[in-house]
PDB file of C-alpha atoms and ligand atoms in Angstrom:
ATOM      1  CA  MET A 263       0.000   0.000   0.000  1.00  0.00           C
ATOM      2  CA  THR A 264       1.299   3.457  -0.836  1.00  0.00           C
ATOM      3  CA  GLY A 265       0.741   6.614   1.188  1.00  0.00           C
ATOM      4  CA  THR A 266      -1.588   7.931  -1.498  1.00  0.00           C
ATOM      5  CA  GLU A 267      -3.662   4.730  -1.468  1.00  0.00           C
ATOM      6  CA  ALA A 268      -3.882   4.947   2.321  1.00  0.00           C
ATOM      7  CA  LEU A 269      -5.123   8.550   2.158  1.00  0.00           C
ATOM      8  CA  GLU A 270      -7.690   7.570  -0.494  1.00  0.00           C
ATOM      9  CA  ILE A 271      -9.040   4.867   1.827  1.00  0.00           C
ATOM     10  CA  VAL A 272      -9.079   7.237   4.824  1.00  0.00           C
ATOM     11  CA  ALA A 273     -11.078   9.771   2.761  1.00  0.00           C
ATOM     12  CA  THR A 274     -13.851   7.217   2.152  1.00  0.00           C
ATOM     13  CA  PHE A 275     -14.469   7.011   5.915  1.00  0.00           C
ATOM     14  CA  LEU A 276     -14.921  10.762   6.376  1.00  0.00           C
ATOM     15  CA  ASN A 277     -18.096  12.784   6.340  1.00  0.00           C
ATOM     16  CA  ASN A 278     -17.902  16.251   7.838  1.00  0.00           C
ATOM     17  CA  GLU A 279     -15.403  15.562  10.620  1.00  0.00           C
ATOM     18  CA  PRO A 280     -12.708  18.145  11.373  1.00  0.00           C
ATOM     19  CA  VAL A 281      -9.398  16.708  10.090  1.00  0.00           C
ATOM     20  CA  VAL A 282      -5.987  18.131  10.975  1.00  0.00           C
ATOM     21  CA  LEU A 283      -3.217  17.111   8.568  1.00  0.00           C
ATOM     22  CA  ALA A 284       0.536  17.063   9.125  1.00  0.00           C
ATOM     23  CA  ASN A 285       2.705  19.396   7.061  1.00  0.00           C
ATOM     24  CA  GLY A 286       4.461  18.433   3.843  1.00  0.00           C
ATOM     25  CA  TYR A 287       3.304  15.778   1.413  1.00  0.00           C
ATOM     26  CA  ILE A 288       0.568  14.483   3.708  1.00  0.00           C
ATOM     27  CA  SER A 289      -1.335  17.768   3.470  1.00  0.00           C
ATOM     28  CA  ARG A 290      -0.508  18.130  -0.204  1.00  0.00           C
ATOM     29  CA  GLU A 291      -1.610  14.638  -1.171  1.00  0.00           C
ATOM     30  CA  PHE A 292      -4.784  14.749   0.858  1.00  0.00           C
ATOM     31  CA  PHE A 293      -5.656  18.118  -0.691  1.00  0.00           C
ATOM     32  CA  ASN A 294      -5.377  16.455  -4.119  1.00  0.00           C
ATOM     33  CA  VAL A 295      -7.331  13.354  -3.072  1.00  0.00           C
ATOM     34  CA  GLN A 296     -10.204  15.344  -1.614  1.00  0.00           C
ATOM     35  CA  ASP A 297     -10.228  19.020  -0.638  1.00  0.00           C
ATOM     36  CA  ARG A 298     -12.660  19.558   2.222  1.00  0.00           C
ATOM     37  CA  GLU A 299     -13.573  22.691   4.147  1.00  0.00           C
ATOM     38  CA  GLY A 300     -13.093  20.741   7.365  1.00  0.00           C
ATOM     39  CA  SER A 301      -9.477  19.874   6.497  1.00  0.00           C
ATOM     40  CA  PHE A 302      -6.875  21.929   8.337  1.00  0.00           C
ATOM     41  CA  TYR A 303      -3.654  21.705   6.332  1.00  0.00           C
ATOM     42  CA  MET A 304      -0.703  22.485   8.566  1.00  0.00           C
ATOM     43  CA  ILE A 305       1.518  24.524   6.287  1.00  0.00           C
ATOM     44  CA  GLY A 306       5.154  24.484   7.390  1.00  0.00           C
ATOM     45  CA  SER A 307       5.136  23.679  11.066  1.00  0.00           C
ATOM     46  CA  MET A 308       6.256  20.097  11.617  1.00  0.00           C
ATOM     47  CA  GLY A 309       5.107  18.163  14.683  1.00  0.00           C
ATOM     48  CA  LEU A 310       2.089  20.295  15.470  1.00  0.00           C
ATOM     49  CA  ALA A 311      -0.868  18.573  13.780  1.00  0.00           C
ATOM     50  CA  SER A 312      -1.289  16.372  16.857  1.00  0.00           C
ATOM     51  CA  SER A 313      -1.488  19.211  19.358  1.00  0.00           C
ATOM     52  CA  ILE A 314      -3.816  21.239  17.121  1.00  0.00           C
ATOM     53  CA  GLY A 315      -6.008  18.152  16.706  1.00  0.00           C
ATOM     54  CA  LEU A 316      -6.017  17.593  20.462  1.00  0.00           C
ATOM     55  CA  GLY A 317      -7.139  21.168  21.052  1.00  0.00           C
ATOM     56  CA  ALA A 318      -9.900  20.820  18.466  1.00  0.00           C
ATOM     57  CA  ALA A 319     -11.094  17.534  19.990  1.00  0.00           C
ATOM     58  CA  LEU A 320     -11.163  18.980  23.519  1.00  0.00           C
ATOM     59  CA  ALA A 321     -13.018  22.108  22.399  1.00  0.00           C
ATOM     60  CA  ARG A 322     -15.746  20.095  20.685  1.00  0.00           C
ATOM     61  CA  PRO A 323     -16.171  16.768  22.476  1.00  0.00           C
ATOM     62  CA  ASP A 324     -19.354  16.190  20.472  1.00  0.00           C
ATOM     63  CA  ARG A 325     -17.396  16.045  17.183  1.00  0.00           C
ATOM     64  CA  LYS A 326     -15.240  13.149  16.042  1.00  0.00           C
ATOM     65  CA  THR A 327     -11.867  14.732  15.229  1.00  0.00           C
ATOM     66  CA  VAL A 328      -9.190  13.116  13.064  1.00  0.00           C
ATOM     67  CA  ILE A 329      -5.445  13.797  12.976  1.00  0.00           C
ATOM     68  CA  VAL A 330      -3.502  12.584   9.926  1.00  0.00           C
ATOM     69  CA  ASP A 331       0.101  12.570  11.095  1.00  0.00           C
ATOM     70  CA  GLY A 332       3.408  11.313   9.697  1.00  0.00           C
ATOM     71  CA  ASP A 333       6.083   9.146  11.325  1.00  0.00           C
ATOM     72  CA  GLY A 334       8.601  11.996  11.345  1.00  0.00           C
ATOM     73  CA  ASN A 335       6.004  14.334  12.812  1.00  0.00           C
ATOM     74  CA  VAL A 336       5.104  11.847  15.572  1.00  0.00           C
ATOM     75  CA  LEU A 337       8.770  11.229  16.404  1.00  0.00           C
ATOM     76  CA  MET A 338       9.355  14.982  16.615  1.00  0.00           C
ATOM     77  CA  SER A 339       6.436  15.529  19.011  1.00  0.00           C
ATOM     78  CA  MET A 340       6.415  12.321  20.997  1.00  0.00           C
ATOM     79  CA  GLY A 341       5.413  14.237  24.121  1.00  0.00           C
ATOM     80  CA  THR A 342       2.088  15.035  22.512  1.00  0.00           C
ATOM     81  CA  LEU A 343       1.228  11.312  22.636  1.00  0.00           C
ATOM     82  CA  ALA A 344       1.427  11.587  26.427  1.00  0.00           C
ATOM     83  CA  MET A 345      -0.637  14.778  26.395  1.00  0.00           C
ATOM     84  CA  ILE A 346      -3.344  13.114  24.285  1.00  0.00           C
ATOM     85  CA  ALA A 347      -3.359   9.939  26.391  1.00  0.00           C
ATOM     86  CA  ALA A 348      -3.599  11.963  29.603  1.00  0.00           C
ATOM     87  CA  ALA A 349      -6.409  14.196  28.306  1.00  0.00           C
ATOM     88  CA  ARG A 350      -8.159  11.077  26.946  1.00  0.00           C
ATOM     89  CA  PRO A 351     -10.519  12.706  24.421  1.00  0.00           C
ATOM     90  CA  LYS A 352     -12.931   9.935  23.423  1.00  0.00           C
ATOM     91  CA  ASN A 353     -13.648  11.661  20.129  1.00  0.00           C
ATOM     92  CA  LEU A 354     -10.052  11.746  18.836  1.00  0.00           C
ATOM     93  CA  VAL A 355      -8.682   9.494  16.093  1.00  0.00           C
ATOM     94  CA  HIS A 356      -4.919   9.786  15.526  1.00  0.00           C
ATOM     95  CA  LEU A 357      -3.706   8.293  12.250  1.00  0.00           C
ATOM     96  CA  CYS A 358      -0.012   8.078  11.358  1.00  0.00           C
ATOM     97  CA  ILE A 359       1.062   7.575   7.743  1.00  0.00           C
ATOM     98  CA  ASP A 360       4.311   5.689   8.365  1.00  0.00           C
ATOM     99  CA  ASN A 361       6.582   5.493   5.317  1.00  0.00           C
ATOM    100  CA  GLU A 362       9.696   5.219   7.561  1.00  0.00           C
ATOM    101  CA  VAL A 363      11.167   8.323   5.913  1.00  0.00           C
ATOM    102  CA  TYR A 364      10.976  12.098   5.892  1.00  0.00           C
ATOM    103  CA  GLU A 365       9.582  11.899   2.419  1.00  0.00           C
ATOM    104  CA  SER A 366       8.726  15.571   2.033  1.00  0.00           C
ATOM    105  CA  THR A 367      12.356  16.608   2.401  1.00  0.00           C
ATOM    106  CA  GLY A 368      14.034  13.882   0.329  1.00  0.00           C
ATOM    107  CA  LYS A 369      13.322  10.475   1.908  1.00  0.00           C
ATOM    108  CA  GLN A 370      15.860  10.592   4.727  1.00  0.00           C
ATOM    109  CA  ARG A 371      15.265   7.556   6.980  1.00  0.00           C
ATOM    110  CA  SER A 372      13.334   8.107  10.187  1.00  0.00           C
ATOM    111  CA  LEU A 373      13.551   5.863  13.260  1.00  0.00           C
ATOM    112  CA  SER A 374      10.112   4.339  12.790  1.00  0.00           C
ATOM    113  CA  ASN A 375      11.544   1.103  11.350  1.00  0.00           C
ATOM    114  CA  GLN A 376      13.155   0.532  14.776  1.00  0.00           C
ATOM    115  CA  ILE A 377      10.716   2.248  17.127  1.00  0.00           C
ATOM    116  CA  GLU A 378       7.215   0.774  17.170  1.00  0.00           C
ATOM    117  CA  LEU A 379       5.165   3.922  17.388  1.00  0.00           C
ATOM    118  CA  GLU A 380       1.871   2.113  17.980  1.00  0.00           C
ATOM    119  CA  LYS A 381       3.447   0.577  21.098  1.00  0.00           C
ATOM    120  CA  VAL A 382       4.621   4.008  22.225  1.00  0.00           C
ATOM    121  CA  ALA A 383       1.050   5.306  21.908  1.00  0.00           C
ATOM    122  CA  GLN A 384      -0.276   2.257  23.745  1.00  0.00           C
ATOM    123  CA  ALA A 385       2.323   2.615  26.524  1.00  0.00           C
ATOM    124  CA  ASN A 386       1.291   6.234  26.972  1.00  0.00           C
ATOM    125  CA  GLY A 387      -2.293   5.102  27.504  1.00  0.00           C
ATOM    126  CA  TYR A 388      -4.199   5.308  24.216  1.00  0.00           C
ATOM    127  CA  PRO A 389      -6.982   2.758  24.827  1.00  0.00           C
ATOM    128  CA  TYR A 390      -6.871   1.644  21.166  1.00  0.00           C
ATOM    129  CA  SER A 391      -3.625   1.364  19.231  1.00  0.00           C
ATOM    130  CA  ARG A 392      -2.924  -0.810  16.222  1.00  0.00           C
ATOM    131  CA  ARG A 393      -0.602  -1.209  13.276  1.00  0.00           C
ATOM    132  CA  VAL A 394      -2.045  -1.937   9.819  1.00  0.00           C
ATOM    133  CA  GLU A 395      -0.095  -2.887   6.728  1.00  0.00           C
ATOM    134  CA  THR A 396      -2.671  -3.727   4.048  1.00  0.00           C
ATOM    135  CA  PRO A 397      -5.628  -1.925   2.468  1.00  0.00           C
ATOM    136  CA  ASP A 398      -8.078  -4.460   3.933  1.00  0.00           C
ATOM    137  CA  ALA A 399      -6.645  -4.110   7.441  1.00  0.00           C
ATOM    138  CA  LEU A 400      -6.784  -0.321   7.102  1.00  0.00           C
ATOM    139  CA  LYS A 401     -10.449  -0.426   6.054  1.00  0.00           C
ATOM    140  CA  GLN A 402     -11.349  -2.682   8.958  1.00  0.00           C
ATOM    141  CA  ALA A 403      -9.449  -0.549  11.485  1.00  0.00           C
ATOM    142  CA  MET A 404     -10.883   2.708  10.091  1.00  0.00           C
ATOM    143  CA  GLY A 405     -14.358   1.280  10.636  1.00  0.00           C
ATOM    144  CA  GLU A 406     -13.437   0.493  14.239  1.00  0.00           C
ATOM    145  CA  VAL A 407     -11.851   3.830  15.114  1.00  0.00           C
ATOM    146  CA  MET A 408     -14.550   5.936  13.454  1.00  0.00           C
ATOM    147  CA  ALA A 409     -17.287   4.046  15.316  1.00  0.00           C
ATOM    148  CA  GLY A 410     -15.511   3.463  18.622  1.00  0.00           C
ATOM    149  CA  GLU A 411     -14.237   5.480  21.561  1.00  0.00           C
ATOM    150  CA  GLY A 412     -10.733   6.935  21.545  1.00  0.00           C
ATOM    151  CA  PRO A 413      -8.257   8.297  21.731  1.00  0.00           C
ATOM    152  CA  SER A 414      -7.279   5.798  19.039  1.00  0.00           C
ATOM    153  CA  PHE A 415      -3.923   5.480  17.311  1.00  0.00           C
ATOM    154  CA  LEU A 416      -3.525   3.790  13.959  1.00  0.00           C
ATOM    155  CA  LEU A 417      -0.035   3.278  12.529  1.00  0.00           C
ATOM    156  CA  ILE A 418      -0.486   2.863   8.785  1.00  0.00           C
ATOM    157  CA  LYS A 419       2.609   1.282   7.237  1.00  0.00           C
ATOM    158  CA  VAL A 420       3.060   2.466   3.651  1.00  0.00           C
ATOM    159  CA  ALA A 421       5.667   2.529   0.915  1.00  0.00           C
ATOM    160  CA  PRO A 422       7.018   5.993   0.062  1.00  0.00           C
ATOM    161  CA  SER A 423       5.164   7.098  -3.040  1.00  0.00           C
ATOM    162  CA  PHE A 424       4.100  10.685  -2.804  1.00  0.00           C
ATOM    163  CA  ASP A 425       4.307  12.493  -6.111  1.00  0.00           C
ATOM    164  CA  SER A 426       6.359  15.670  -5.915  1.00  0.00           C
ATOM    165  CA  ASN A 427       4.648  16.940  -9.069  1.00  0.00           C
ATOM    166  CA  ARG A 428       1.232  17.033  -7.438  1.00  0.00           C
ATOM    167  CA  GLY A 429       0.114  20.545  -6.687  1.00  0.00           C
ATOM    168  CA  ARG A 430       0.577  22.322  -3.405  1.00  0.00           C
ATOM    169  CA  VAL A 431      -2.339  23.415  -1.238  1.00  0.00           C
ATOM    170  CA  THR A 432      -3.670  26.494  -2.999  1.00  0.00           C
ATOM    171  CA  HIS A 433      -5.480  28.035  -0.007  1.00  0.00           C
ATOM    172  CA  THR A 434      -3.688  30.605   2.128  1.00  0.00           C
ATOM    173  CA  PRO A 435      -3.241  29.832   5.831  1.00  0.00           C
ATOM    174  CA  GLU A 436      -5.930  32.425   6.616  1.00  0.00           C
ATOM    175  CA  GLU A 437      -8.381  30.744   4.219  1.00  0.00           C
ATOM    176  CA  ILE A 438      -7.599  27.341   5.717  1.00  0.00           C
ATOM    177  CA  ARG A 439      -8.295  28.723   9.195  1.00  0.00           C
ATOM    178  CA  ASP A 440     -11.556  30.413   8.184  1.00  0.00           C
ATOM    179  CA  ARG A 441     -12.889  27.396   6.252  1.00  0.00           C
ATOM    180  CA  PHE A 442     -12.027  25.073   9.110  1.00  0.00           C
ATOM    181  CA  MET A 443     -13.718  27.324  11.657  1.00  0.00           C
ATOM    182  CA  SER A 444     -16.839  27.677   9.524  1.00  0.00           C
ATOM    183  CA  VAL A 445     -17.339  23.912   9.473  1.00  0.00           C
ATOM    184  CA  TYR A 446     -16.045  23.269  12.914  1.00  0.00           C
ATOM    185  CA  GLY A 447     -17.545  26.200  14.835  1.00  0.00           C
TER     186      GLY A 447
HETATM  187  C1  TPP B 584      10.391  22.311  12.603  1.00  0.00           C
HETATM  188  C2  TPP B 584      10.563  21.778  11.212  1.00  0.00           C
HETATM  189  N1  TPP B 584      11.618  20.989  10.926  1.00  0.00           N
HETATM  190  C3  TPP B 584      11.767  20.502   9.683  1.00  0.00           C
HETATM  191  C4  TPP B 584      10.881  20.818   8.691  1.00  0.00           C
HETATM  192  C5  TPP B 584      11.078  20.300   7.277  1.00  0.00           C
HETATM  193  N2  TPP B 584      10.149  19.212   7.001  1.00  0.00           N
HETATM  194  C6  TPP B 584       8.931  19.428   6.413  1.00  0.00           C
HETATM  195  S1  TPP B 584       8.047  18.030   6.215  1.00  0.00           S
HETATM  196  C7  TPP B 584       9.277  17.092   6.869  1.00  0.00           C
HETATM  197  C8  TPP B 584       9.172  15.605   6.949  1.00  0.00           C
HETATM  198  C9  TPP B 584       7.975  15.125   7.737  1.00  0.00           C
HETATM  199  O1  TPP B 584       8.119  13.737   7.877  1.00  0.00           O
HETATM  200  P1  TPP B 584       6.856  12.791   8.053  1.00  0.00           P
HETATM  201  O2  TPP B 584       6.034  13.269   9.173  1.00  0.00           O
HETATM  202  O3  TPP B 584       7.383  11.395   8.163  1.00  0.00           O
HETATM  203  O4  TPP B 584       6.035  12.996   6.714  1.00  0.00           O
HETATM  204  P2  TPP B 584       6.428  12.581   5.196  1.00  0.00           P
HETATM  205  O5  TPP B 584       7.204  13.727   4.659  1.00  0.00           O
HETATM  206  O6  TPP B 584       7.216  11.313   5.243  1.00  0.00           O
HETATM  207  O7  TPP B 584       5.100  12.398   4.523  1.00  0.00           O
HETATM  208  C10 TPP B 584      10.382  17.884   7.248  1.00  0.00           C
HETATM  209  C11 TPP B 584      11.651  17.357   7.832  1.00  0.00           C
HETATM  210  C12 TPP B 584       9.799  21.667   9.036  1.00  0.00           C
HETATM  211  N3  TPP B 584       8.854  22.024   8.143  1.00  0.00           N
HETATM  212  N4  TPP B 584       9.662  22.140  10.302  1.00  0.00           N
HETATM  213 MG1   MG B 585       7.259   9.886   6.811  1.00  0.00          MG
END
């Protein structure tokens, strides 16, 4: 499964949920798969999709909130896993597209082939944490996390595949903020 295929599957499980996407190719690819007003594309700041998603989930406990993170982003902000586990927002789904590289900046290897991030999330106290490696397993787990109580962590193992020729997010940061707030508010 490639990262793009994983994002295409994730998109089929979404309705109008707020979704906070990690910076780099994850935001860019998801924008090309399906641009949604409720998608908050983190432009530039690495490591922060998880804390923004946590804030959104805590502010609106009645709304299922989804974070689409990357392995490099999660490794950079590992402390946020503890913050999420401690706050225990039932409505939060934390996905991690794990290609074992910093693909957006040239495929430098990350540590996620040695460090089992789903076990780190579980050790912090996420009540649901799983690794999936195939499209079928991803579909089954997405069904579980979207229907169940969180915080849930899903490590989605993918092959690097993002296409550097695909267009960048065309909305300005201000537009992204305003669109997100209009859906989310
Ligand atoms: C603080 C900070 N450091 C470095 C970067 C450069 N940078 C942008 S995306 C990225 C890689 C993110 O890795 P990952 O979360 O694994 O996503 P992938 O690119 O593999 O999809 C890096 C290093 C940045 N934007 N901000
Ligand atoms: Mg990566």
